[in-house]
Short mmCIF file of C-alpha atoms in Angstrom, two decimals:
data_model
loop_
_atom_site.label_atom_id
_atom_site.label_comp_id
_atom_site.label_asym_id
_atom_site.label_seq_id
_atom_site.Cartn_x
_atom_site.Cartn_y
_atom_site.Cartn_z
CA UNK A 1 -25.17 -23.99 -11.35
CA UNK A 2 -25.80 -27.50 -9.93
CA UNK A 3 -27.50 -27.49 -6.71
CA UNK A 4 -27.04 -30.44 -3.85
CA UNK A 5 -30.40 -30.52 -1.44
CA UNK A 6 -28.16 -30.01 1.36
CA UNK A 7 -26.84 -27.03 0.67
CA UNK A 8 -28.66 -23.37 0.13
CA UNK A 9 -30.83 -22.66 -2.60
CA UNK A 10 -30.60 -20.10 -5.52
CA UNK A 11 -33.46 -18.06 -5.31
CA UNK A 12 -33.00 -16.15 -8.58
CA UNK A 13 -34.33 -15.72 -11.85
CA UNK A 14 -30.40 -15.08 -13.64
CA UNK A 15 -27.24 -15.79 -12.61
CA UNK A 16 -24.85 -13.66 -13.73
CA UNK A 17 -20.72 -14.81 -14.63
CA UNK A 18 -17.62 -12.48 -14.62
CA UNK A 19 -14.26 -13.47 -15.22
CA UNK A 20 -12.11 -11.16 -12.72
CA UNK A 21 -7.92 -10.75 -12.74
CA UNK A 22 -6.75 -10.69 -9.47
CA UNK A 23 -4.07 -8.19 -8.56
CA UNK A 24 -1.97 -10.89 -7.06
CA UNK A 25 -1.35 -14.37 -7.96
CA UNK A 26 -3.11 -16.53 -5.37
CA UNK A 27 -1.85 -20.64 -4.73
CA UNK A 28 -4.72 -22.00 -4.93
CA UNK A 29 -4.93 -25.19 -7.09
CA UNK A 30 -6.75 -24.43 -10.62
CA UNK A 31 -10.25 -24.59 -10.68
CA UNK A 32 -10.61 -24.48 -6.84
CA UNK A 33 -14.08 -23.32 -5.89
CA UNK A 34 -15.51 -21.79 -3.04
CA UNK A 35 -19.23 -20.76 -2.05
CA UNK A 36 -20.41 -18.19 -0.08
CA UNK A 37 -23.53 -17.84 1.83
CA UNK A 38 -25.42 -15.05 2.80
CA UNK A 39 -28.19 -14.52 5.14
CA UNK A 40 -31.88 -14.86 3.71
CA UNK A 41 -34.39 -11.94 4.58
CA UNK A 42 -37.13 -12.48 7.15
CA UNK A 43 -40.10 -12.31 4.43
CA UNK A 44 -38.34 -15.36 2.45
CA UNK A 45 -36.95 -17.60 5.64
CA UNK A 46 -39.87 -19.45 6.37
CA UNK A 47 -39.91 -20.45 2.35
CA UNK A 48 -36.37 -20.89 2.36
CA UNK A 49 -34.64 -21.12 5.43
CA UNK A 50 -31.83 -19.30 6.58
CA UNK A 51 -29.52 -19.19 4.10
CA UNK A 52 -29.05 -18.00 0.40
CA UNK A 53 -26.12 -18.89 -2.10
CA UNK A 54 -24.20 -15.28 -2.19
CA UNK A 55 -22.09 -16.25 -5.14
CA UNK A 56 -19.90 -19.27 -6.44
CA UNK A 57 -16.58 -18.94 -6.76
CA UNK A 58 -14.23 -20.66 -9.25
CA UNK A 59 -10.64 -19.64 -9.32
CA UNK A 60 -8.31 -20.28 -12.65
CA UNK A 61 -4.70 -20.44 -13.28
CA UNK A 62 -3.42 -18.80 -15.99
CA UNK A 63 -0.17 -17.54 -17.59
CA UNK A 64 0.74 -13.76 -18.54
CA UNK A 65 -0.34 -11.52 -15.91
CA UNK A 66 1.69 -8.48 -17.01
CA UNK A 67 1.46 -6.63 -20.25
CA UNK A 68 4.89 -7.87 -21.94
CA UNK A 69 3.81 -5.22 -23.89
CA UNK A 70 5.59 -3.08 -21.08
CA UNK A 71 8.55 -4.75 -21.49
CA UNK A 72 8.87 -4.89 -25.25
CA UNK A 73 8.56 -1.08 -25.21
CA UNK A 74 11.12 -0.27 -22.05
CA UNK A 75 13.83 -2.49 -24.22
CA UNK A 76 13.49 -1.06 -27.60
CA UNK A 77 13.39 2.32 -25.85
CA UNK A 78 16.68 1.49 -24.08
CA UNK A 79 18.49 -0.07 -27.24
CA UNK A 80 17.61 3.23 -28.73
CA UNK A 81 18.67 5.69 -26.27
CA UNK A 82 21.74 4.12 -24.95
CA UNK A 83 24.50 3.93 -26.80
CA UNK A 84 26.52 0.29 -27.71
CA UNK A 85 28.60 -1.02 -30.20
CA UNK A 86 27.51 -4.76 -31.98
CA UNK A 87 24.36 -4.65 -29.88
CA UNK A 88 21.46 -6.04 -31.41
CA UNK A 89 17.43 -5.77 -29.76
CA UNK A 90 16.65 -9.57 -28.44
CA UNK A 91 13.63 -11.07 -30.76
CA UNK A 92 10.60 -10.84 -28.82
CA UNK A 93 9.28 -14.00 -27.97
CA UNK A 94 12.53 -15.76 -27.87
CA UNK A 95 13.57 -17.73 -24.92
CA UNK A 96 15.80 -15.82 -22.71
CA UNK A 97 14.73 -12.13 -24.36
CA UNK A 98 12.21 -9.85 -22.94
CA UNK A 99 9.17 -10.94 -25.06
CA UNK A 100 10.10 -14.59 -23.04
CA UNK A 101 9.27 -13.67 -19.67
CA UNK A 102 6.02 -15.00 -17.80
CA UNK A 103 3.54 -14.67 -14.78
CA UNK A 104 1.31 -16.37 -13.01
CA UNK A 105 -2.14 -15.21 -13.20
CA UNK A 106 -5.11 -15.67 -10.74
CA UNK A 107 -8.61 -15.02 -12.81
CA UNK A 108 -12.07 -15.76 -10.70
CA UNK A 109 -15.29 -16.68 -12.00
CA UNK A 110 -17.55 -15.09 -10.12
CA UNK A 111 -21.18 -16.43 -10.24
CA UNK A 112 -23.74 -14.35 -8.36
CA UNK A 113 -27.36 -14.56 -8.47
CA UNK A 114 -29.30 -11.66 -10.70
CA UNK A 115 -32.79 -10.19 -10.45
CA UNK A 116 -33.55 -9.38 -13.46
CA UNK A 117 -37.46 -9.58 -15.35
CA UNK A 118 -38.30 -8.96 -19.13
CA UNK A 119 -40.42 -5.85 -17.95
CA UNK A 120 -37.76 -3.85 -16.88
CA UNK A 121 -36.22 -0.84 -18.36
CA UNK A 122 -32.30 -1.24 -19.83
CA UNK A 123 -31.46 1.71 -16.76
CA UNK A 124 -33.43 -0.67 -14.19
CA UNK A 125 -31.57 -3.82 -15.64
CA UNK A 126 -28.30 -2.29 -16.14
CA UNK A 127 -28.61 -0.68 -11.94
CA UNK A 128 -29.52 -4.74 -10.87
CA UNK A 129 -26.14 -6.05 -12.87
CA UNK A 130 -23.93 -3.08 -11.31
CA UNK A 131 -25.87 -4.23 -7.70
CA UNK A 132 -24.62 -7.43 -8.17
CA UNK A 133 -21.36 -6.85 -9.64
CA UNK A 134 -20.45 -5.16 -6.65
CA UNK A 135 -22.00 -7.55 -4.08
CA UNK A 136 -19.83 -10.06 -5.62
CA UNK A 137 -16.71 -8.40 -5.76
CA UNK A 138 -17.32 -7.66 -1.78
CA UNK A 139 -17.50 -11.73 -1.84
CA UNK A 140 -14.28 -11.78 -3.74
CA UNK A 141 -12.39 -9.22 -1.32
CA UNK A 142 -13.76 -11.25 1.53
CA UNK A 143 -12.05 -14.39 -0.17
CA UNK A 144 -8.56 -12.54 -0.63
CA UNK A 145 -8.65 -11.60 3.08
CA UNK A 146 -9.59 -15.26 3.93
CA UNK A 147 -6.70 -15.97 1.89
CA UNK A 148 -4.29 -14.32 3.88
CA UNK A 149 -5.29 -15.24 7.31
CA UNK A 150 -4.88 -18.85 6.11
CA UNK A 151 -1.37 -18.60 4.23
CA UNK A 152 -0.20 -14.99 5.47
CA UNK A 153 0.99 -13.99 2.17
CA UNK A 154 0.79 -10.25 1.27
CA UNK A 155 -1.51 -9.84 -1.40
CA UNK A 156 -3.37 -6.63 -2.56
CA UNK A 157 -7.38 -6.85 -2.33
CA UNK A 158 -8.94 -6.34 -6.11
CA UNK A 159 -11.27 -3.13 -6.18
CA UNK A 160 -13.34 -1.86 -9.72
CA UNK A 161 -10.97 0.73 -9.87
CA UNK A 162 -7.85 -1.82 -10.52
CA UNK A 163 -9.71 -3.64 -12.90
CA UNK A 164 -8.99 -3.45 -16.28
CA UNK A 165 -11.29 -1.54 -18.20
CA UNK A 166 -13.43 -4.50 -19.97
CA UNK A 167 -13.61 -7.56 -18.98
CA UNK A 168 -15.53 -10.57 -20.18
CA UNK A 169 -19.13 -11.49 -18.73
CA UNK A 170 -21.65 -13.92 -19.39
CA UNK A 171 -25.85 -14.09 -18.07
CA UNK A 172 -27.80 -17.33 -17.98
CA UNK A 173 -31.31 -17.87 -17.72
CA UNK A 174 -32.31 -20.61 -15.13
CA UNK A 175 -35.62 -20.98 -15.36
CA UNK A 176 -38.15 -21.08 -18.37
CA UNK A 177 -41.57 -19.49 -17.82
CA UNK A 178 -43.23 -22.89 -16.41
CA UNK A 179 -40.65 -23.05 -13.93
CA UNK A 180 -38.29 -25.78 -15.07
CA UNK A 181 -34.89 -25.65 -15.62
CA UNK A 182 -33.21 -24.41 -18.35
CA UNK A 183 -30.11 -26.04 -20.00
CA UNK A 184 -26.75 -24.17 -19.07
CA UNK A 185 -26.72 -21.42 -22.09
CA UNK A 186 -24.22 -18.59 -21.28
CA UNK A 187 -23.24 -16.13 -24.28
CA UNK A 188 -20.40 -13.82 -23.32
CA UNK A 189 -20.58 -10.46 -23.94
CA UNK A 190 -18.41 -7.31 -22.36
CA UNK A 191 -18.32 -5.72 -19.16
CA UNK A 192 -17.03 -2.12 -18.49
CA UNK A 193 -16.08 -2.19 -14.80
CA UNK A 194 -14.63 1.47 -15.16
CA UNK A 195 -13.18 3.64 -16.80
CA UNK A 196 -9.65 3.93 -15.96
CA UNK A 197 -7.90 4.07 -19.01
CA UNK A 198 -3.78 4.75 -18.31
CA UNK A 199 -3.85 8.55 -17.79
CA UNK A 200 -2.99 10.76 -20.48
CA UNK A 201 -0.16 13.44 -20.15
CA UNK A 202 -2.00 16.84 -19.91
CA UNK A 203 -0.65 19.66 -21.72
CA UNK A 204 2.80 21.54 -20.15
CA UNK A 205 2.85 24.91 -19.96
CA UNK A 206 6.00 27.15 -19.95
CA UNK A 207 4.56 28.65 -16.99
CA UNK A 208 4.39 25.85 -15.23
CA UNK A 209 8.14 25.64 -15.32
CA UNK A 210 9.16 27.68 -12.16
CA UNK A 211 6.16 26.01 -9.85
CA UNK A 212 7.89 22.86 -11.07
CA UNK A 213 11.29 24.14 -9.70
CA UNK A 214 9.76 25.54 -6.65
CA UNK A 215 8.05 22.02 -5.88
CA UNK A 216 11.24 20.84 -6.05
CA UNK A 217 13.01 22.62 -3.72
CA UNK A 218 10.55 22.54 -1.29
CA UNK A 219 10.09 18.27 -1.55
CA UNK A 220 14.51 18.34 -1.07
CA UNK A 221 13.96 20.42 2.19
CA UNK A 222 10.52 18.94 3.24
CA UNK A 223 9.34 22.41 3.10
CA UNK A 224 5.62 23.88 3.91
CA UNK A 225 2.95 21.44 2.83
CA UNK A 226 4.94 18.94 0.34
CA UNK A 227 4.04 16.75 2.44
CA UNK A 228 0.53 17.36 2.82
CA UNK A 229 0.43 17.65 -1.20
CA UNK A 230 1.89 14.28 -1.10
CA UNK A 231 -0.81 12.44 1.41
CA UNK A 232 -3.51 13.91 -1.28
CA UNK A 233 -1.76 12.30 -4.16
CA UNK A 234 -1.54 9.31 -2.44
CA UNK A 235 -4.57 9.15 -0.94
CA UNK A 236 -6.55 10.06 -4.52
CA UNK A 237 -4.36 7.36 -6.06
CA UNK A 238 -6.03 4.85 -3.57
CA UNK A 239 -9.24 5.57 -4.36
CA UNK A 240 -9.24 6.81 -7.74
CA UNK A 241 -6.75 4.04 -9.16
CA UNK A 242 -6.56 1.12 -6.31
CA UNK A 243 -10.09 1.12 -4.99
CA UNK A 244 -8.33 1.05 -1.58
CA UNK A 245 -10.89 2.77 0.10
CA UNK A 246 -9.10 2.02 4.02
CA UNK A 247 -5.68 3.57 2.65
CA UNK A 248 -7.42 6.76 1.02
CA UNK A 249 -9.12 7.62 4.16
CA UNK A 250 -6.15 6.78 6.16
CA UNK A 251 -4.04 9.07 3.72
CA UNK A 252 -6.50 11.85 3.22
CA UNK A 253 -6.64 12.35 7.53
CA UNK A 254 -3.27 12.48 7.19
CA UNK A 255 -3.06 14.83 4.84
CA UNK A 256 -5.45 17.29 6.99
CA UNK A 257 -3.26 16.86 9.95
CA UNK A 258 -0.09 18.04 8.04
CA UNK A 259 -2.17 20.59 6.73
CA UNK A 260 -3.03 21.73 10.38
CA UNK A 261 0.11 21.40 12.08
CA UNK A 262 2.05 22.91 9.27
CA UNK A 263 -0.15 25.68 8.71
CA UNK A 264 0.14 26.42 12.40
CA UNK A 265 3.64 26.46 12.80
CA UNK A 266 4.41 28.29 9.62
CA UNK A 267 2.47 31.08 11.95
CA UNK A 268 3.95 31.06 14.70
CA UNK A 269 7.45 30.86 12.50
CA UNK A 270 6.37 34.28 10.76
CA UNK A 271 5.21 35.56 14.03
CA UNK A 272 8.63 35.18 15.34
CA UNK A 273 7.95 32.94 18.20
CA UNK A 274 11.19 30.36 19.43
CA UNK A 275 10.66 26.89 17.83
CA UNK A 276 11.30 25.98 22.04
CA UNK A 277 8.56 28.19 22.78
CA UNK A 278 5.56 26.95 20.21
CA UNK A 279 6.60 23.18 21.25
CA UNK A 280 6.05 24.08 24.97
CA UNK A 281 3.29 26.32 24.70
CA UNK A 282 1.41 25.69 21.80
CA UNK A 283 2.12 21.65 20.78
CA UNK A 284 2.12 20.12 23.93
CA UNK A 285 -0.48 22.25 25.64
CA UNK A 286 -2.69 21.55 23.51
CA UNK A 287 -1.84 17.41 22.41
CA UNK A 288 -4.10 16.52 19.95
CA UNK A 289 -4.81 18.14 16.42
CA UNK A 290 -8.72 18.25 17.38
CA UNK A 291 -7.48 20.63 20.64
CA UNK A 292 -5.27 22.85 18.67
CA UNK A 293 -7.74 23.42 15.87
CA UNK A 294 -10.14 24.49 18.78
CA UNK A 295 -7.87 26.59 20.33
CA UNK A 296 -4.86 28.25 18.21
CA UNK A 297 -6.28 28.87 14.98
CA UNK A 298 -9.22 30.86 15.92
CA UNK A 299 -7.52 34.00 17.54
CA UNK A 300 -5.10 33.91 14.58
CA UNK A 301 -7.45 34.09 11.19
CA UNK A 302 -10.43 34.36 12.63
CA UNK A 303 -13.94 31.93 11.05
CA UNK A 304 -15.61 29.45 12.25
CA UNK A 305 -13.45 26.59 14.19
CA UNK A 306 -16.03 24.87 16.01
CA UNK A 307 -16.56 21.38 15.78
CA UNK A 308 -20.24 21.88 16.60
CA UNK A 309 -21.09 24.40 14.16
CA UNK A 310 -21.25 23.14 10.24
CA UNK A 311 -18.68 24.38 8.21
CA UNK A 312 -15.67 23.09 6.75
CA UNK A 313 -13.97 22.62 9.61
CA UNK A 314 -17.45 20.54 11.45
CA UNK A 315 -17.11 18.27 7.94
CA UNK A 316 -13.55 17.18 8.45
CA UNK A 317 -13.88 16.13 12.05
CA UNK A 318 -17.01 14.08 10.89
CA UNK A 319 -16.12 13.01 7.44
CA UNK A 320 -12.32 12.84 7.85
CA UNK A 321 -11.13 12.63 11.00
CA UNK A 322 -14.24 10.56 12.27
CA UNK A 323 -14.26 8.18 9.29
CA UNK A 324 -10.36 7.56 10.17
CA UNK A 325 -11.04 6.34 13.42
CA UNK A 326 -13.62 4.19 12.39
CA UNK A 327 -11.20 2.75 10.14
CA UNK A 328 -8.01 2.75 12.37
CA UNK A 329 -10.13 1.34 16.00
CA UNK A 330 -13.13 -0.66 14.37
CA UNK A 331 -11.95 -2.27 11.13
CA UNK A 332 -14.52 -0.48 8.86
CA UNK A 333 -14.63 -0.61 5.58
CA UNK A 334 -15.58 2.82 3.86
CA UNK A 335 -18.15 2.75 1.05
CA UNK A 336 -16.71 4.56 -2.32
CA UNK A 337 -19.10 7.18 -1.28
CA UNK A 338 -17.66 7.58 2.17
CA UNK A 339 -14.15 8.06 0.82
CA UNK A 340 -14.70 10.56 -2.21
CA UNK A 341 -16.93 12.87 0.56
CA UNK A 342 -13.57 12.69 3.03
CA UNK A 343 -11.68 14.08 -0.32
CA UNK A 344 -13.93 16.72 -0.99
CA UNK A 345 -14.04 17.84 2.78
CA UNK A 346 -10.61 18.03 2.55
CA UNK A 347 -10.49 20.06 -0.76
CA UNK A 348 -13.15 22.19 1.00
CA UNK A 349 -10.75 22.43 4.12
CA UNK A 350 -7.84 23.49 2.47
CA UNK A 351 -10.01 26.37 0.37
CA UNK A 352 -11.58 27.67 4.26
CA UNK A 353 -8.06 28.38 5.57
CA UNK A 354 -6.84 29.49 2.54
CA UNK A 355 -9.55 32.07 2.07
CA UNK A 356 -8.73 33.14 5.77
CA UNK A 357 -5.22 33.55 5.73
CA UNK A 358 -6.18 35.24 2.34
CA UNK A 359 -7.39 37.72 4.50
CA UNK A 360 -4.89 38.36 6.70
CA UNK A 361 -2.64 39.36 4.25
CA UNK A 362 -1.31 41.99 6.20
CA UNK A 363 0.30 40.02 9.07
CA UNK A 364 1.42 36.72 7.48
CA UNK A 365 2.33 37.50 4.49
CA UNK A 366 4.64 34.76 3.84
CA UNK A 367 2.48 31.85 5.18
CA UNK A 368 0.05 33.57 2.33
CA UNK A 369 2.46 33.29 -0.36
CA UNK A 370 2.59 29.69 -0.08
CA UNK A 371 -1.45 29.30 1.15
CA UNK A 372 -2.87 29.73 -0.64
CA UNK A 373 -0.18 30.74 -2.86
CA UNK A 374 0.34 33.65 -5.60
CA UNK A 375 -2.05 32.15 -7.68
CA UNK A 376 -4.76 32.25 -5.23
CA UNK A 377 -3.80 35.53 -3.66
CA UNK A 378 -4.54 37.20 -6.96
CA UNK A 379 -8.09 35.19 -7.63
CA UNK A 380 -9.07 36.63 -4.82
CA UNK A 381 -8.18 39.89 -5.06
CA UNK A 382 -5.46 40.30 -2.23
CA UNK A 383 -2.31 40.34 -4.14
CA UNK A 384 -1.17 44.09 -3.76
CA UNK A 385 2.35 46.27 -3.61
CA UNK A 386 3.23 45.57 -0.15
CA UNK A 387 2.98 41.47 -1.24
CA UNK A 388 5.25 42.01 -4.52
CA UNK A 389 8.15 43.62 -2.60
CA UNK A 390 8.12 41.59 0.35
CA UNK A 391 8.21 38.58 -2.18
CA UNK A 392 11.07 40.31 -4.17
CA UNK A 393 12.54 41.89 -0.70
CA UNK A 394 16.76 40.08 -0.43
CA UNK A 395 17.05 40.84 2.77
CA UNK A 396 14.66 37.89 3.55
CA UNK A 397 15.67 34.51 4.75
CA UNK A 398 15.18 31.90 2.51
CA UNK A 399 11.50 30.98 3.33
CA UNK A 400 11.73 27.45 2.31
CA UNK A 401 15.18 26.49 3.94
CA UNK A 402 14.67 28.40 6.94
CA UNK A 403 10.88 27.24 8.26
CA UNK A 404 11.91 23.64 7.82
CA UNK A 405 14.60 24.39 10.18
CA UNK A 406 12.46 26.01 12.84
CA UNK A 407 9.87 23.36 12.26
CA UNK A 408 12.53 20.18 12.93
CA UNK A 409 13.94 22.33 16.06
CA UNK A 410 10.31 22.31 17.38
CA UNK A 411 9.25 19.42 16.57
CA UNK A 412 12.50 17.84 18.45
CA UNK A 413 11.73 19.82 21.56
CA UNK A 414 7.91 18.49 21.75
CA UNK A 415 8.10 16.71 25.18
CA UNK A 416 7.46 13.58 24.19
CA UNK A 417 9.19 13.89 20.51
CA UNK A 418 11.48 10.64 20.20
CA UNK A 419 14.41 12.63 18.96
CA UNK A 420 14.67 15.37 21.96
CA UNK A 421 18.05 15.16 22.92
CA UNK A 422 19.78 17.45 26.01
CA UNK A 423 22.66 19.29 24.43
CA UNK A 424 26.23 18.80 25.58
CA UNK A 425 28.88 21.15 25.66
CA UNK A 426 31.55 18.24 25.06
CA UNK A 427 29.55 17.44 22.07
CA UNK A 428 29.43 20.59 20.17
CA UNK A 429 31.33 22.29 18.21
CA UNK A 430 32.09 26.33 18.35
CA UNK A 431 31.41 28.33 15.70
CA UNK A 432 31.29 32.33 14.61
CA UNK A 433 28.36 33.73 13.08
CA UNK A 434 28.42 37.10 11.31
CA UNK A 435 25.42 39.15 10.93
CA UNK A 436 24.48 40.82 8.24
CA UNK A 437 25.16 43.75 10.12
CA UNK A 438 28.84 42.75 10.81
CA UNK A 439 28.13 41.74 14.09
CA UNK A 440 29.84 38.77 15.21
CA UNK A 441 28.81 36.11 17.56
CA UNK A 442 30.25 33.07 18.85
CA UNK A 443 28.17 29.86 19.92
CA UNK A 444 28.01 26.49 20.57
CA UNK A 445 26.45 23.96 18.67
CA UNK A 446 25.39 20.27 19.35
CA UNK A 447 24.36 18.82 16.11
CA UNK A 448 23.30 15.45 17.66
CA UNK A 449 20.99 17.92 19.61
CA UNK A 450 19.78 20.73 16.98
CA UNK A 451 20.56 22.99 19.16
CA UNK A 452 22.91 26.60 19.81
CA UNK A 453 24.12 28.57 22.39
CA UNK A 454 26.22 31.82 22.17
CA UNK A 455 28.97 32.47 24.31
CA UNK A 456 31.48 34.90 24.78
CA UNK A 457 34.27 35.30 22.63
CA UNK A 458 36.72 35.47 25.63
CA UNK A 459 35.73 31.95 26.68
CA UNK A 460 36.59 30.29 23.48
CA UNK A 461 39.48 28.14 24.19
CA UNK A 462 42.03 26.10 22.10
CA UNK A 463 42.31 28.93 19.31
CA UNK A 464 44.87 32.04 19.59
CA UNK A 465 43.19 35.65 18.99
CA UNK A 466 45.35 36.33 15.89
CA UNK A 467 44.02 32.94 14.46
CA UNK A 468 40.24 34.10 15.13
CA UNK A 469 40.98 37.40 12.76
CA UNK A 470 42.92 35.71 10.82
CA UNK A 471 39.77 33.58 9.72
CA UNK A 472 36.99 36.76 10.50
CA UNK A 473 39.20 38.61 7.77
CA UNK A 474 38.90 35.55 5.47
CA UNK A 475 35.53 35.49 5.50
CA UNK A 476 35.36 38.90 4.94
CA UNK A 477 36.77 38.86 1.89
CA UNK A 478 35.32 35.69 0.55
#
């Protein structure tokens, strides 16, 4: 790396080269280059002054950014599976077929310094390359973001994780053991930056069949904890995939809220409380999620809910909850450490209440069959008789259809939910409903609202008494 006397010095014994695909194609003219400085430590300023070359960047232009690979394989599928008379497959390669298509293609060449010395062990060499591998891919993130603030284009920040699995690298010597300078020699060799190879299909299992069907049902009527499941996935596919460390914490504090608020309400649902009644005296008296983990859970499953006293609950409100608002209000940037340890307090969260409600078999019953499930009722030892015919019981409500009811109708009369509507009278409509007891019972109902009132069958207008029976009788039969 040439070196001008007005600019920082390289104060290095390597310098190490990787040549890094960027997620998204950036403008920049090919070859553009851009340095980055970094501040020198106190023991070295007086020698060096206050600056040190970070890392050297070189960006490249290049054509074929996807895998046309892809493409080729979606199109031979399709030519195979759909049915077509005189069709033939497009060659691939040829201009206009799939094999044809293009992208641009943004690679860097990252230069960073490297501390490395003949005495060291391969595990003491190999920890200095990863060092600085990372320290210049924070360089290279810091770039993208520069990016954007200059040309506000959306562009997705590279991370390890997104990185294909090898990529080339090349170290150089600088100096030779007098000191002088060494001619630019670079061999390239290969660089594992991780190990996310595309994810194999695990094994299906016949029993997995009706857990499918149920996790179905249950994501078509946003039913208990889909969407908490859903937040998890997300946020391990940020971390685990992206290297979007922001987004997985974002997504995993989610997912512990959902897990909070849903849990909560699915007890007060199978207590029998009025969806009015748990918005009014549960939700809003007690505003935040950090309040009504304090307060509501505690006299209901019993443990350890302080946010003083370690336990699971102590580590999400410092590892989760705390890391998200360092995020969200300060602009941090989690370490991978950080973010896995706000995944595993969640997995440890999820395990304390289900181990709790576990316990309370007796009393919620159906929030147990869902958490922590069937599964997890019977490695614990509480699945028993009174659980099997409650489960296989038909004069229950349909769980699943019926809580996400109760759930939207509190939710809506939250005091300051956005969709709380006063109902109308000239907006509803009247309806009968018919027990399963045969009783019947009129009421009013103001969809725009959610909401029902009964009235008395004498004061329904508009309708003669011989058409009411009429109907009653039809429905009777039907």
């Amino acid at each position: 790396m040439e070196q001008e006397a007005s600019e920082p010095p390289v104060v290095t014994s390597h310098m190490a080269y990787f040549l890094v695909p960027l997620p998204d194609a950036l403008g920049f003219p090919a070859g553009h280059q851009s340095r980055l400085w970094e501040r020198v430590p106190e023991d070295l300023a007086m020698k060096y002054g206050p600056w040190l070359l970070g890392v050297s960047l070189c960006f490249h232009q290049v054509e074929g950014g996807q895998d046309l690979k892809v493409i080729h394989t979606l199109f031979d599928l399709a030519y195979k599976v759909f049915p077509g008379e005189g069709r033939r497959p497009p060659e691939h390669g040829a201009p206009g077929g799939p094999g044809g298509v293009s992208f641009p293609m943004t690679v860097v060449e990252m230069a960073i310094p490297l501390d490395v010395e003949d005495e060291m062990t391969e595990a003491e060499s190999t920890l200095r390359t990863t060092e600085a591998f990372d320290k210049g891919m924070g360089f290279v993130r810091q770039a993208q973001q520069a990016y954007y603030a200059a040309a506000r284009v959306p562009i997705r920040l590279v991370a390890r994780e997104s990185l294909p699995p090898i990529i080339p690298a090349a170290w150089r010597r600088l100096r030779d053991d007098e000191g002088l300078p060494l001619p630019f020699q670079a061999p390239v060799v290969t660089y594992l930056p991780n190990l996310n190879l595309p994810l194999q299909p695990s094994g299906w299992d016949d029993s997995l069949n009706e857990r499918f069907e149920t996790a179905m049902r249950h994501s078509v009527a946003g039913g208990f904890l889909f969407s908490y499941l859903d937040f998890l996935r997300e946020a391990n596919v940020a971390l685990h995939r992206d290297g979007a460390r922001r987004s997985a914490v974002i997504f995993v504090a989610t997912a512990c809220e959902i897990l909070f608020d849903d849990t909560l309400a699915h007890l007060l649902w199978e207590e029998g409380m009025r969806p009015e009644d748990a918005a009014h005296k549960v939700y809003d008296r007690w505003d935040t999620v950090s309040k009504r983990v304090k307060s509501a859970f505690a006299p209901r499953l019993g443990g350890i809910w302080s946010l003083d006293l370690d336990g699971p609950v102590k580590r999400w409100f410092v590892n989760v909850s705390g890391l998200r608002n360092r995020v969200v209000h300060g602009g941090y940037e989690p370490t991978s450490a950080e973010a896995s340890l706000a995944l595993e307090s969640a997995s440890n969260l999820a395990t304390h209440m289900s181990d709790l409600i576990a316990d309370r078999v007796g009393k919620y019953g159906r929030t147990a069959m869902t958490l922590p499930g069937k599964a997890g009722l019977r490695a614990r030892g509480k699945w028993n008789a009174s659980l099997e015919r409650l489960s296989a019981d038909r004069s229950e409500v349909s769980w699943g259809e019926t809580f996400p009811r109760w759930r939207a109708a509190m939710n809506r009369a939250r005091k300051e939910s956005p969709t709380r509507k006063m109902p109308s009278a000239a907006d509803a409509s009247v309806m009968v409903v018919i027990r399963r007891s045969g009783e019947e019972r009129w009421v009013v109902h103001d969809t725009r609202a959610g909401m029902a009132a009964p009235v008395p069958s004498g004061k329904v207008m508009g309708v003669s008494a011989d058409y009411v029976d009429a109907c009653l009788e039809r429905i009777r039969t039907e």
